[in-house]
Tab-separated table of C-alpha atoms (C1' of nucleotides) in Angstrom:
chain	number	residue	atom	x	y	z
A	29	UNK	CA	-47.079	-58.396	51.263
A	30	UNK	CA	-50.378	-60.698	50.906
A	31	UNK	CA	-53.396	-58.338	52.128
A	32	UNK	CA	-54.650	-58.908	55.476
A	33	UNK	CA	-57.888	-59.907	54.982
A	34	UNK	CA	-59.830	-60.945	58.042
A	35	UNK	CA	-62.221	-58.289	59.406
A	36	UNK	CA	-63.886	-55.504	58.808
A	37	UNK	CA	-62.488	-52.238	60.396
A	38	UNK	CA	-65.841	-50.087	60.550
A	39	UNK	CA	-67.170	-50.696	64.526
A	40	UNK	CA	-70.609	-51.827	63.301
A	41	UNK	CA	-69.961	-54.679	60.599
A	42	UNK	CA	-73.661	-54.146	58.560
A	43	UNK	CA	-72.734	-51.495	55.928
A	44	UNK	CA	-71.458	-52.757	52.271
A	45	UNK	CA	-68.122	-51.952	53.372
A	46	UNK	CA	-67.323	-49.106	50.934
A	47	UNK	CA	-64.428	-47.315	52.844
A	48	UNK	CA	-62.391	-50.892	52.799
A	49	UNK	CA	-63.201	-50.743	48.722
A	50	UNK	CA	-62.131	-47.544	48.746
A	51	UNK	CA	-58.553	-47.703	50.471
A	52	UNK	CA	-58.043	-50.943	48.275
A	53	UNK	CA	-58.709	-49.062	45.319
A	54	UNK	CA	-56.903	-45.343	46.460
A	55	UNK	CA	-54.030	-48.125	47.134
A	56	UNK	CA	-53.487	-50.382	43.987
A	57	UNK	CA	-53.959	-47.025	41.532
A	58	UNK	CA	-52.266	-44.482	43.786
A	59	UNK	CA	-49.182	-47.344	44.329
A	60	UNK	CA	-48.922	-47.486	40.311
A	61	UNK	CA	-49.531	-44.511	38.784
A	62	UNK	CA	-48.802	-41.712	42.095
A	63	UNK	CA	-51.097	-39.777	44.161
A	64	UNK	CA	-51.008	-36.600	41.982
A	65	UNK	CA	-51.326	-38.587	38.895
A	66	UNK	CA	-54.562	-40.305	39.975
A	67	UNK	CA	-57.816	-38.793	40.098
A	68	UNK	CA	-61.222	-39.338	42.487
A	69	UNK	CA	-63.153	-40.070	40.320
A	70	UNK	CA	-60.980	-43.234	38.503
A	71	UNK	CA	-60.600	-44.129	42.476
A	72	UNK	CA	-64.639	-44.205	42.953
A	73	UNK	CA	-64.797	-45.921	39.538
A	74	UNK	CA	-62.276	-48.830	40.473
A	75	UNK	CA	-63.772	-49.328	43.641
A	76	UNK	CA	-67.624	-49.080	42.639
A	77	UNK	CA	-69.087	-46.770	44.726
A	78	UNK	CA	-70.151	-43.152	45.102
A	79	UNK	CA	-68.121	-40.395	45.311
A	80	UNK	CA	-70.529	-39.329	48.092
A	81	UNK	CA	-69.328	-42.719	49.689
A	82	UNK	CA	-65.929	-41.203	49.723
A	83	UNK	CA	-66.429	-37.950	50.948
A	84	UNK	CA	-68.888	-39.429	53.842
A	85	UNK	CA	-65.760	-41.692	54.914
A	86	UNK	CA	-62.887	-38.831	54.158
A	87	UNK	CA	-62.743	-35.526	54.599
A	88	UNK	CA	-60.701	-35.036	51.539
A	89	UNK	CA	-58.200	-36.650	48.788
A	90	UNK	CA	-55.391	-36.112	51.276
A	91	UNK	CA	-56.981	-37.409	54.071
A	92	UNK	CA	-57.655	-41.150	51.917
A	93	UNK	CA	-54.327	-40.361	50.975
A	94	UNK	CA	-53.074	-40.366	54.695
A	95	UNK	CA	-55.162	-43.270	55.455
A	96	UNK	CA	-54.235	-45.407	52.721
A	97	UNK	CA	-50.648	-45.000	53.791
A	98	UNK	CA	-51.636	-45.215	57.299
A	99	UNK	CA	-53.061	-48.853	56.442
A	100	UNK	CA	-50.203	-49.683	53.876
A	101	UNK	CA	-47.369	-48.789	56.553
A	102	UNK	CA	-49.074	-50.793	59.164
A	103	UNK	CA	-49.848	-53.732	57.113
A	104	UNK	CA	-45.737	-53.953	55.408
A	105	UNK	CA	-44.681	-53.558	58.969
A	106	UNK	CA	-46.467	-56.202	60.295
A	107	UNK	CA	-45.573	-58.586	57.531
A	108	UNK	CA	-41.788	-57.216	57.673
A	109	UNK	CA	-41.946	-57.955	61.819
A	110	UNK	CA	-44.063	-61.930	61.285
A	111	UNK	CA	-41.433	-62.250	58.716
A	112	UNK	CA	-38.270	-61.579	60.249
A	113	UNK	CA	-39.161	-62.739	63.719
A	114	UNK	CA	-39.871	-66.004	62.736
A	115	UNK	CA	-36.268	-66.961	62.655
A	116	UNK	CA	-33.660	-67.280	65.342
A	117	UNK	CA	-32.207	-63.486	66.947
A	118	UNK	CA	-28.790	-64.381	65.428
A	119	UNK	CA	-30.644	-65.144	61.710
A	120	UNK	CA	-32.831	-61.797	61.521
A	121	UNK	CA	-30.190	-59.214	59.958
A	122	UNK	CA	-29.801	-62.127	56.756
A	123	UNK	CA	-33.196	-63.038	56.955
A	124	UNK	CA	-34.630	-59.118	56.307
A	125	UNK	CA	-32.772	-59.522	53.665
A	126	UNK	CA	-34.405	-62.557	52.430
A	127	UNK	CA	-37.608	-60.477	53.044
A	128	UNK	CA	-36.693	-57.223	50.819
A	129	UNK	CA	-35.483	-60.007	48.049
A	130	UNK	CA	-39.243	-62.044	48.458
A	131	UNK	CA	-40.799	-58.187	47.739
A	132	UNK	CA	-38.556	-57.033	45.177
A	133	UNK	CA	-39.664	-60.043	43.082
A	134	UNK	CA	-43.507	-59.057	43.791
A	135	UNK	CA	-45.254	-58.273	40.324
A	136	UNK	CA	-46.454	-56.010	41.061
A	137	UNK	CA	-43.489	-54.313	42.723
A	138	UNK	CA	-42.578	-50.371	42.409
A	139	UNK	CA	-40.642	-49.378	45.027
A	140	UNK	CA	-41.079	-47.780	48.369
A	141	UNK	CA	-44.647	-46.083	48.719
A	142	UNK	CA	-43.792	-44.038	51.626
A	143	UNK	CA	-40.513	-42.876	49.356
A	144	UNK	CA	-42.684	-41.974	46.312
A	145	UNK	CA	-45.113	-40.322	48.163
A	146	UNK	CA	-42.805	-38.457	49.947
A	147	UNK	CA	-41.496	-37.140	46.547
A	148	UNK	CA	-45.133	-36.297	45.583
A	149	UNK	CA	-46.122	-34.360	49.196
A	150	UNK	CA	-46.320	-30.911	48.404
A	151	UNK	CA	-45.419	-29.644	52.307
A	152	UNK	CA	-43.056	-31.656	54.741
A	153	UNK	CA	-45.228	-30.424	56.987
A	154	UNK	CA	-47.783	-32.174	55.220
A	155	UNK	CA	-49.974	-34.959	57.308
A	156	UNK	CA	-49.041	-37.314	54.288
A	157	UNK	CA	-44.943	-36.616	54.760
A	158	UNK	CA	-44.899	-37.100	58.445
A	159	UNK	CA	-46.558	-40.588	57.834
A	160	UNK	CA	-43.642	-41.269	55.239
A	161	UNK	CA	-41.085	-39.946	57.288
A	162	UNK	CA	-42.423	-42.044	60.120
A	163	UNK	CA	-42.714	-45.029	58.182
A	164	UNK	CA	-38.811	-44.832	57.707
A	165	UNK	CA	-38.284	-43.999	61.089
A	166	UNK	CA	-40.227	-47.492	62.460
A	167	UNK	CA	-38.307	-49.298	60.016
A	168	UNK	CA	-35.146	-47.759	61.592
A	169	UNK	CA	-36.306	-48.582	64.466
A	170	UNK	CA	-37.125	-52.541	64.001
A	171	UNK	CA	-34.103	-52.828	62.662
A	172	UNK	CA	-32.223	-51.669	65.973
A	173	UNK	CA	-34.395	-53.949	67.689
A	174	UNK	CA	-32.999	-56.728	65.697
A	175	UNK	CA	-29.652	-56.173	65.246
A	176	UNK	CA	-29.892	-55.398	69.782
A	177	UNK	CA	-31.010	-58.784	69.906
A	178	UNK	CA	-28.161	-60.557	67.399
A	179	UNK	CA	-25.514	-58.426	68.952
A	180	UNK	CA	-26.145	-57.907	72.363
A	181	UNK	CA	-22.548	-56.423	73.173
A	182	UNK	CA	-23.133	-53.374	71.248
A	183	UNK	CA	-23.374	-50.263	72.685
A	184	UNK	CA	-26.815	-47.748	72.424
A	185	UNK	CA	-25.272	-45.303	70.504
A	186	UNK	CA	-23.320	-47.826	67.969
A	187	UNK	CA	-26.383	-49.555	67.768
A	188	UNK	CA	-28.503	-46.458	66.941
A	189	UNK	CA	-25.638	-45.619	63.954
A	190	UNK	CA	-25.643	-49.350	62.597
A	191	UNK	CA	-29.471	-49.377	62.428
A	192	UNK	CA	-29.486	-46.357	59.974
A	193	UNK	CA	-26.724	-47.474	58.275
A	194	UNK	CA	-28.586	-50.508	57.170
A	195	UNK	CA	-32.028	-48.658	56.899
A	196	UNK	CA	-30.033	-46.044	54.247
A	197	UNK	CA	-28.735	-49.351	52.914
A	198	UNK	CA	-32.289	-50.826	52.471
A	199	UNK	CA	-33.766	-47.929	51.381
A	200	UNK	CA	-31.385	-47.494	48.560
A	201	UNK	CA	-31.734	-51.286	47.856
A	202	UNK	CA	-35.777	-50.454	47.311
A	203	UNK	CA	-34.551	-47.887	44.826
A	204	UNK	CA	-32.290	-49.427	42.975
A	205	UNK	CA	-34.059	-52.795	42.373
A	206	UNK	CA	-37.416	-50.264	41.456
A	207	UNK	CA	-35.189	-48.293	38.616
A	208	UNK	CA	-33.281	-51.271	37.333
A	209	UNK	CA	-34.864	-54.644	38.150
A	210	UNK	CA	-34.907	-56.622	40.895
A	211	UNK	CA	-32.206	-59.820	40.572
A	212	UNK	CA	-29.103	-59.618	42.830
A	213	UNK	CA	-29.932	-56.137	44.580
A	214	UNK	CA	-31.169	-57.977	47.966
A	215	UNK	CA	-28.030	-60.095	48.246
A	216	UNK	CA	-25.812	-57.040	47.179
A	217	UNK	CA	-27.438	-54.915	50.211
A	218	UNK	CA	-27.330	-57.652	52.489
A	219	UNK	CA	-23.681	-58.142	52.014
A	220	UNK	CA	-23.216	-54.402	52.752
A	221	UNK	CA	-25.555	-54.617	55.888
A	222	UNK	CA	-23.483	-57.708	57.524
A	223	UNK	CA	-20.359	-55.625	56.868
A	224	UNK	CA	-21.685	-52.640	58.983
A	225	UNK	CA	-22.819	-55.099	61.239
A	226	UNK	CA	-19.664	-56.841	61.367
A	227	UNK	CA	-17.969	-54.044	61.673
A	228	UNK	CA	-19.803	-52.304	64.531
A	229	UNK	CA	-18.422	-51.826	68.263
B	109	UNK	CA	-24.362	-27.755	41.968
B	110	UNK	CA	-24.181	-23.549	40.725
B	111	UNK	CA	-25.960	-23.607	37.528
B	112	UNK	CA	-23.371	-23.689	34.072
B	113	UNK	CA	-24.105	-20.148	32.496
B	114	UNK	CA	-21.572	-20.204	29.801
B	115	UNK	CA	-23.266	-19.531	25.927
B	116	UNK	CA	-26.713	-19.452	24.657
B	117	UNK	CA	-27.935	-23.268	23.772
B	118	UNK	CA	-30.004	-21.635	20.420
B	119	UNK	CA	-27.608	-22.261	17.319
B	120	UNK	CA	-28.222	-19.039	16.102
B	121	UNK	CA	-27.766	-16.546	19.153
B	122	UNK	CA	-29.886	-13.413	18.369
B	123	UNK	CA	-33.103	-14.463	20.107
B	124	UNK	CA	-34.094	-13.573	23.860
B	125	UNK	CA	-33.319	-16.521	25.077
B	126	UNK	CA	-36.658	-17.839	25.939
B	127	UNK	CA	-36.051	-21.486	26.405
B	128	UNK	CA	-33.528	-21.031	29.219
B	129	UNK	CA	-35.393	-18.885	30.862
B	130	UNK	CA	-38.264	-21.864	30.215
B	131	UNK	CA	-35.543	-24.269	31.708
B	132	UNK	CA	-34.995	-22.317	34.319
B	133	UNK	CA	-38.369	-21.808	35.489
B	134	UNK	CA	-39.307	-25.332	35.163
B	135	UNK	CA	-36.497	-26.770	37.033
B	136	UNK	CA	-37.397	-24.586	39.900
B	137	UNK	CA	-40.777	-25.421	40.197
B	138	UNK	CA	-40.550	-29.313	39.173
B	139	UNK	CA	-37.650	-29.708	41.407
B	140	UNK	CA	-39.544	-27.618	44.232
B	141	UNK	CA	-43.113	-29.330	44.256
B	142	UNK	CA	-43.021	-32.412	42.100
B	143	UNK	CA	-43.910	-32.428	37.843
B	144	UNK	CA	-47.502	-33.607	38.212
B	145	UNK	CA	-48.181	-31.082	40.858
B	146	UNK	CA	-46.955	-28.074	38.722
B	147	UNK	CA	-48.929	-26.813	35.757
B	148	UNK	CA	-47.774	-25.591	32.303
B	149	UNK	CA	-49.357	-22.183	33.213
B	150	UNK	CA	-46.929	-21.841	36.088
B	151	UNK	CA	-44.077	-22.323	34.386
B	152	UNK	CA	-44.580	-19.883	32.006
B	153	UNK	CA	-45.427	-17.325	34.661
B	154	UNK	CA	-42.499	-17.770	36.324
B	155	UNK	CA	-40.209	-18.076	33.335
B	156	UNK	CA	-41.925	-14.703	32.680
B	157	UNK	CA	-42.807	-16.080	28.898
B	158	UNK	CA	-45.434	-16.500	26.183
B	159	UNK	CA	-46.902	-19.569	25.725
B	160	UNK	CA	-46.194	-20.064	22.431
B	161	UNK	CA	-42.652	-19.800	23.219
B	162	UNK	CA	-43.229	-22.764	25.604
B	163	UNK	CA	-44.627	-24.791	22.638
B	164	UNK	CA	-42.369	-23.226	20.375
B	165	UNK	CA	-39.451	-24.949	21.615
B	166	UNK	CA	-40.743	-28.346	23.085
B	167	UNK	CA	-43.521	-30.724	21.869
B	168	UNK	CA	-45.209	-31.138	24.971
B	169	UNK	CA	-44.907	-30.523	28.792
B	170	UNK	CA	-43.423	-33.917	28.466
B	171	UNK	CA	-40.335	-32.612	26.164
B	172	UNK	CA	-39.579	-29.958	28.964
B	173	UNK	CA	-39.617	-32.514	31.664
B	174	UNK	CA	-37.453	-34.510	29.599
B	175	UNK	CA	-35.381	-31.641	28.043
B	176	UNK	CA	-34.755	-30.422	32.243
B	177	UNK	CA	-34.175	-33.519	33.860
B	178	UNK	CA	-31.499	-34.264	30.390
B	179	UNK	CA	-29.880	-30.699	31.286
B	180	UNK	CA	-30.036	-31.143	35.349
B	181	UNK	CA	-28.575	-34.806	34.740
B	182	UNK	CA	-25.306	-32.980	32.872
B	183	UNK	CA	-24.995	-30.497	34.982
B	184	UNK	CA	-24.956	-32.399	37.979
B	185	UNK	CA	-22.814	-35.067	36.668
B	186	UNK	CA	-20.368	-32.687	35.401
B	187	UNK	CA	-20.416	-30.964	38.911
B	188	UNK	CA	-19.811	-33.756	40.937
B	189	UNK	CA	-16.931	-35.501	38.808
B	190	UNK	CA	-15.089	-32.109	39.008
B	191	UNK	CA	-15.272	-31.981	42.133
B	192	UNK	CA	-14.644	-35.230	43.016
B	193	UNK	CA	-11.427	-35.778	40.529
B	194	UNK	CA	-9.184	-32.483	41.652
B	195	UNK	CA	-8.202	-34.352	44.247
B	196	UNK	CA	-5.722	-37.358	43.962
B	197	UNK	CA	-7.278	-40.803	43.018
B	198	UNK	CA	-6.660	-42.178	46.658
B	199	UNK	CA	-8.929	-39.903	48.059
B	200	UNK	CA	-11.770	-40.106	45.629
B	201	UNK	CA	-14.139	-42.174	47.009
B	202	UNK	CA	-13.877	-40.064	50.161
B	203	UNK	CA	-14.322	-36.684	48.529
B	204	UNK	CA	-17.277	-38.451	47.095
B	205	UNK	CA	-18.935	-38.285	50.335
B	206	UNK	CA	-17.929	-34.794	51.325
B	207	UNK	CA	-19.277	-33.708	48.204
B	208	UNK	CA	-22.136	-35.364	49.250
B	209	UNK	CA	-22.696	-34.030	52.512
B	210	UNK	CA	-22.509	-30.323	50.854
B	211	UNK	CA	-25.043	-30.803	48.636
B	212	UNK	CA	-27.214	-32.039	51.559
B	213	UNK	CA	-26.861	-29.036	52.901
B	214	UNK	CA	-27.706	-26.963	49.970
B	215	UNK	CA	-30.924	-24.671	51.347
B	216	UNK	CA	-33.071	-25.916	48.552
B	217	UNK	CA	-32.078	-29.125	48.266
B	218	UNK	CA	-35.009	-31.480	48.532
B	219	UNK	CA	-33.413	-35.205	47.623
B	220	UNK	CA	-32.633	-36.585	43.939
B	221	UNK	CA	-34.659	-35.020	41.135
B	222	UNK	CA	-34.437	-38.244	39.374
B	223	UNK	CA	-35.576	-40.649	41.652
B	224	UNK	CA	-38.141	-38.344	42.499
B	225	UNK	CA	-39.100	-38.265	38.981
B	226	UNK	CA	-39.133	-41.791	38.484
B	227	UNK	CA	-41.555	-42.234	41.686
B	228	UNK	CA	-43.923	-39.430	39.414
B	229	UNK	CA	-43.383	-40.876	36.020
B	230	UNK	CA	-46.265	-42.856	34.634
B	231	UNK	CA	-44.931	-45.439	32.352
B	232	UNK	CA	-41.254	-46.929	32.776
B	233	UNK	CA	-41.062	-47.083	29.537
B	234	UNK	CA	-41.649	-43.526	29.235
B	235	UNK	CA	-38.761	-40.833	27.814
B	236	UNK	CA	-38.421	-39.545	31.474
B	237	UNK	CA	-37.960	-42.469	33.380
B	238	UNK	CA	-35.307	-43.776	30.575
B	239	UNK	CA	-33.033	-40.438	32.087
B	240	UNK	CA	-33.813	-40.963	35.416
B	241	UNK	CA	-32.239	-44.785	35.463
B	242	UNK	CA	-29.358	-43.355	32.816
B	243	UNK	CA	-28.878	-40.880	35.823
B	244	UNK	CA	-28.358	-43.503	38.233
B	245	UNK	CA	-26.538	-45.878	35.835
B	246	UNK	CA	-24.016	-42.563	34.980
B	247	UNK	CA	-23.446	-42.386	38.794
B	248	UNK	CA	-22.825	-46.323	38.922
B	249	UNK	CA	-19.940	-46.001	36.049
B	250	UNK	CA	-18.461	-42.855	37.545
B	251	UNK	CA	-18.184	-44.508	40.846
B	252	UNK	CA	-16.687	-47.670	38.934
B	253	UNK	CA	-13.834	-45.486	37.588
B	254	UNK	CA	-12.771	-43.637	40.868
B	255	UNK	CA	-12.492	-46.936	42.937
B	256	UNK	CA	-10.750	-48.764	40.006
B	257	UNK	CA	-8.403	-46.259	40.338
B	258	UNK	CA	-7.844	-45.833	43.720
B	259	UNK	CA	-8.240	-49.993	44.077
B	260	UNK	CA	-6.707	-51.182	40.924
B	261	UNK	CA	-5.905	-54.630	42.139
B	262	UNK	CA	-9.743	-55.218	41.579
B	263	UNK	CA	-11.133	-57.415	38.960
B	264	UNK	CA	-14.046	-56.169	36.849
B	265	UNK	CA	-16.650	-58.204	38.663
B	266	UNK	CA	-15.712	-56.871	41.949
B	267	UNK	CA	-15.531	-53.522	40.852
B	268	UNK	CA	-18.673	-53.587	39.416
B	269	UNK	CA	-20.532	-55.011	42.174
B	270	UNK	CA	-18.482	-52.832	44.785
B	271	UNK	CA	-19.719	-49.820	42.440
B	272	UNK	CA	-23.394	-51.147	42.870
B	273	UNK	CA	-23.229	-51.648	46.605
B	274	UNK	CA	-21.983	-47.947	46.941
B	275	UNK	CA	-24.394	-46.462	44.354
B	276	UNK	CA	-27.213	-48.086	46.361
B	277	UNK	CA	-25.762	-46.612	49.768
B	278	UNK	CA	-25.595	-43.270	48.288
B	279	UNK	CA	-28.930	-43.276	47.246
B	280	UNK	CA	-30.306	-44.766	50.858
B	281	UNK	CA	-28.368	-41.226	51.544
B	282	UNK	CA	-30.076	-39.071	49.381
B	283	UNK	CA	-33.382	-40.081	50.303
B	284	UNK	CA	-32.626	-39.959	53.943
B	285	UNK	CA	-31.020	-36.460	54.283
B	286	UNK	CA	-33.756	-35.470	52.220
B	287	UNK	CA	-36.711	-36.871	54.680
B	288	UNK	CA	-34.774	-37.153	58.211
B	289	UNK	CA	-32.169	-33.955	57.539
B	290	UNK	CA	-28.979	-33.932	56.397
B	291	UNK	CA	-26.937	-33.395	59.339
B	292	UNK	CA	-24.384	-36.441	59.458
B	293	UNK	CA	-25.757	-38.707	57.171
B	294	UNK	CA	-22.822	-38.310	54.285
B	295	UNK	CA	-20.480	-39.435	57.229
B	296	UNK	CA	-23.151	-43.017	57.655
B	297	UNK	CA	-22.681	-43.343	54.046
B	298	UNK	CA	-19.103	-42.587	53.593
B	299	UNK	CA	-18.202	-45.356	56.644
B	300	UNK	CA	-20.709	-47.766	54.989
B	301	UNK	CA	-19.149	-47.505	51.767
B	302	UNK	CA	-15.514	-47.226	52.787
B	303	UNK	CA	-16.383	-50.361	54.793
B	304	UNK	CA	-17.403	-52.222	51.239
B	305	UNK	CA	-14.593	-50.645	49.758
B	306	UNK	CA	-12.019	-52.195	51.869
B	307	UNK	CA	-13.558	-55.219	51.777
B	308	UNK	CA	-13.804	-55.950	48.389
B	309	UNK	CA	-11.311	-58.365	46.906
C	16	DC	C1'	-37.585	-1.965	2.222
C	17	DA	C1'	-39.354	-6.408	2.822
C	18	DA	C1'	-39.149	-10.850	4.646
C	19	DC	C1'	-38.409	-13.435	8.438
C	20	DC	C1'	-38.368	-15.011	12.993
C	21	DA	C1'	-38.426	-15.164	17.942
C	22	DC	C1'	-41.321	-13.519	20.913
C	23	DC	C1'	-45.432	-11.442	23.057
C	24	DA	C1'	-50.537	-11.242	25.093
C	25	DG	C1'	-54.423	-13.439	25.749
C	26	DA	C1'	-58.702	-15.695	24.195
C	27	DC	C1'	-60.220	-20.266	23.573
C	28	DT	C1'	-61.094	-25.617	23.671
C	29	DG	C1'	-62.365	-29.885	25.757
C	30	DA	C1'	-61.094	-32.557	29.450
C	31	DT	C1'	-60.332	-33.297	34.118
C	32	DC	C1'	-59.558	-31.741	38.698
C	33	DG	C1'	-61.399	-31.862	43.819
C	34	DG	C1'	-65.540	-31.204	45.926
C	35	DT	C1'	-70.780	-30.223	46.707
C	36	DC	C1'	-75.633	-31.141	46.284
C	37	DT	C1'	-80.030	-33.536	45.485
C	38	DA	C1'	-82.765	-37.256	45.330
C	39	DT	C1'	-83.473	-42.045	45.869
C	40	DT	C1'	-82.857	-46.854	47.565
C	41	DC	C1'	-81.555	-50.354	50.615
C	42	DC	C1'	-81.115	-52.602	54.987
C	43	DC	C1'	-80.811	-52.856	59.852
C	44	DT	C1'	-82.554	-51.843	64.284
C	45	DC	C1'	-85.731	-50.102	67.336
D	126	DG	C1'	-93.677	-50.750	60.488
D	127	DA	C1'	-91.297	-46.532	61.152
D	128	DG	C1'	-86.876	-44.196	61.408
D	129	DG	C1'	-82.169	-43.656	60.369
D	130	DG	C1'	-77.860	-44.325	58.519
D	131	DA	C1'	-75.174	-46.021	54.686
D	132	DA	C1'	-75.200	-46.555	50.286
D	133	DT	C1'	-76.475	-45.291	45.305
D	134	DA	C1'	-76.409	-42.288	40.597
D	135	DG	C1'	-75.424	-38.404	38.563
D	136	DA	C1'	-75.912	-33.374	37.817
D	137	DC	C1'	-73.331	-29.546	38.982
D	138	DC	C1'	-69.560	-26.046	40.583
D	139	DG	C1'	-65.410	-23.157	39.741
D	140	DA	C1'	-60.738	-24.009	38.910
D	141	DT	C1'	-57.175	-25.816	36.456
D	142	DC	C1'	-55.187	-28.898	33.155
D	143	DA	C1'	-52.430	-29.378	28.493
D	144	DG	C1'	-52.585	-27.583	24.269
D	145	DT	C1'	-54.237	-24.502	20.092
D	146	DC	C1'	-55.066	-20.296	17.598
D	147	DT	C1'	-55.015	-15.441	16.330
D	148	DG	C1'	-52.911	-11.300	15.879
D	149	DG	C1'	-49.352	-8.241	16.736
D	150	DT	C1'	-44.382	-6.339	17.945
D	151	DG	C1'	-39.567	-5.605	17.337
D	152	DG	C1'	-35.105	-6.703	15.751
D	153	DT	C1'	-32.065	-8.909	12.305
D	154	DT	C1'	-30.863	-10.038	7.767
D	155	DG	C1'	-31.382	-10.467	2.902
DNA sequence: CAACCACCAGACTGATCGGTCTATTCCCTC
DNA sequence: GAGGGAATAGACCGATCAGTCTGGTGGTTG
């Protein structure tokens, strides 16, 4: 969750830096209030800079769209993975868990971006769906990763059906604790997830 | 799922009929590409209708997004809890799934209107985001009554929190058959939540 | 017949949309 | 010190936004 902070991303580190103003704007506003419900120009006006500094970095809205999720899904990732991985194989099923509760109860919190967005995207085909749809499928993804580790006996196929049964789980967790608060909807997910886990062969 | 067209909404039934055909129209093209992304002007095209008419009947584009997602919650509710309750209590919280699974593949289908409004909505506070939870808490209390009857050794807190953990996984559901495809994901959910089901106590 | 009412077409407003263009300034590197 | 690239402010474009207003049509009802 915390922003990674540490260097800059353009290749030569002299300019002001506008581009990293400008996804940290495009984020916070386009996070809160949607994509289609923010405008440029309150983006350029948050960030304080020129809309020419926007168009000179992307070749569009969509395209800061795509790379503000691009960043986003990169950065929750790698917080997810440092978070999770951090404890003992057997502990990382309970302990993403312990994660999704830690976010819920963020301030700041409004559910999944990559599933909001994904209800915004006006094409599937769109370049701003296929980065949601991927985002979902990572997830998916470190989550069979996990639960291969903690369960070693289980087969590939059982493994590939547990870890979506747990990422549906999560990502109806996300949405529930957006719509009606956050208290209790971790724990109630995670006892769902260990029962699929439990359960698997 | 198949739209209700029973009798005219208008108390007095002598007009054309211009606010269904205004309902109609909208819930298309909100449903289709998203309410921020589809403009008044639209709408009325498609509903093949005056504008007046359009302001005529509702307030504001806001009243028609309210005044559709308040129909679509109805008819969608009253759709699925026929469906589910023809058959015996026992097998409720199966046919749950199965009715599930054929709405997934509905051609048009394109997830949950109402979470999908929620993710668009710009204050929670707001008239439309007030339906879209009352959606999801509608789903959680129908739920509640098919397993209390098909479980009725269950206490209330159990049932409640069983409810919740098989709300959330049908929501996980909805949003992935929406973005990864529907084929087989019902089935996840319905194991998942049979799973819970059999566990509670 | 006259009043009424739902409805129509379409012009119009002010604001905002995404995006372009010009002109200027700053700073870093040859 | 000259050149160049990144940044600035802000005017400008056509399109579209939500919403208003005028004026007219046709059918129903008193």
């Amino acid at each position: 969750m915390p922003a990674a902070r540490s260097k800059s991303a353009s290749p030569k580190a002299r300019n002001r830096g506008a581009r990293e103003k400008l996804l940290a704007a495009a984020g916070e506003l386009f996070y809160k209030h949607g994509v289609n419900a923010v405008g440029i120009d309150r983006v350029i006006a948050k960030a304080g800079v020129a809309k020419m500094s926007l168009y000179h970095h992307f070749d569009s809205k969509d395209d800061l769209v795509a790379a503000w999720l691009q960043e986003k899904h990169a950065a929750w990732m790698s917080w997810l993975v440092e978070r999770v991985e951090r404890v003992p194989v057997n502990n990382r099923p309970r302990e993403l868990f312990a994660a999704m509760d830690e976010w819920f109860h963020t301030p700041d919190f409004k559910g999944c971006a990559f599933i909001n967005a994904a209800a915004e995207a006006k094409d599937p085909r769109s370049k701003t769906f296929q980065i949601c749809t991927g985002h979902t499928s990572d997830l998916h993804n470190a989550i069979k990763g996990w639960i291969a580790a903690s369960h070693p006996a289980l087969g590939a196929d059982s493994l590939a059906l547990a870890a979506q049964d747990i990422t549906m789980i999560v990502a109806g967790a996300i949405t529930w604790a957006w719509m009606h608060g956050p208290d209790g909807v971790a724990e109630r997910a995670r006892h769902s997830a260990l029962l699929v886990l439990h359960e698997a062969r």
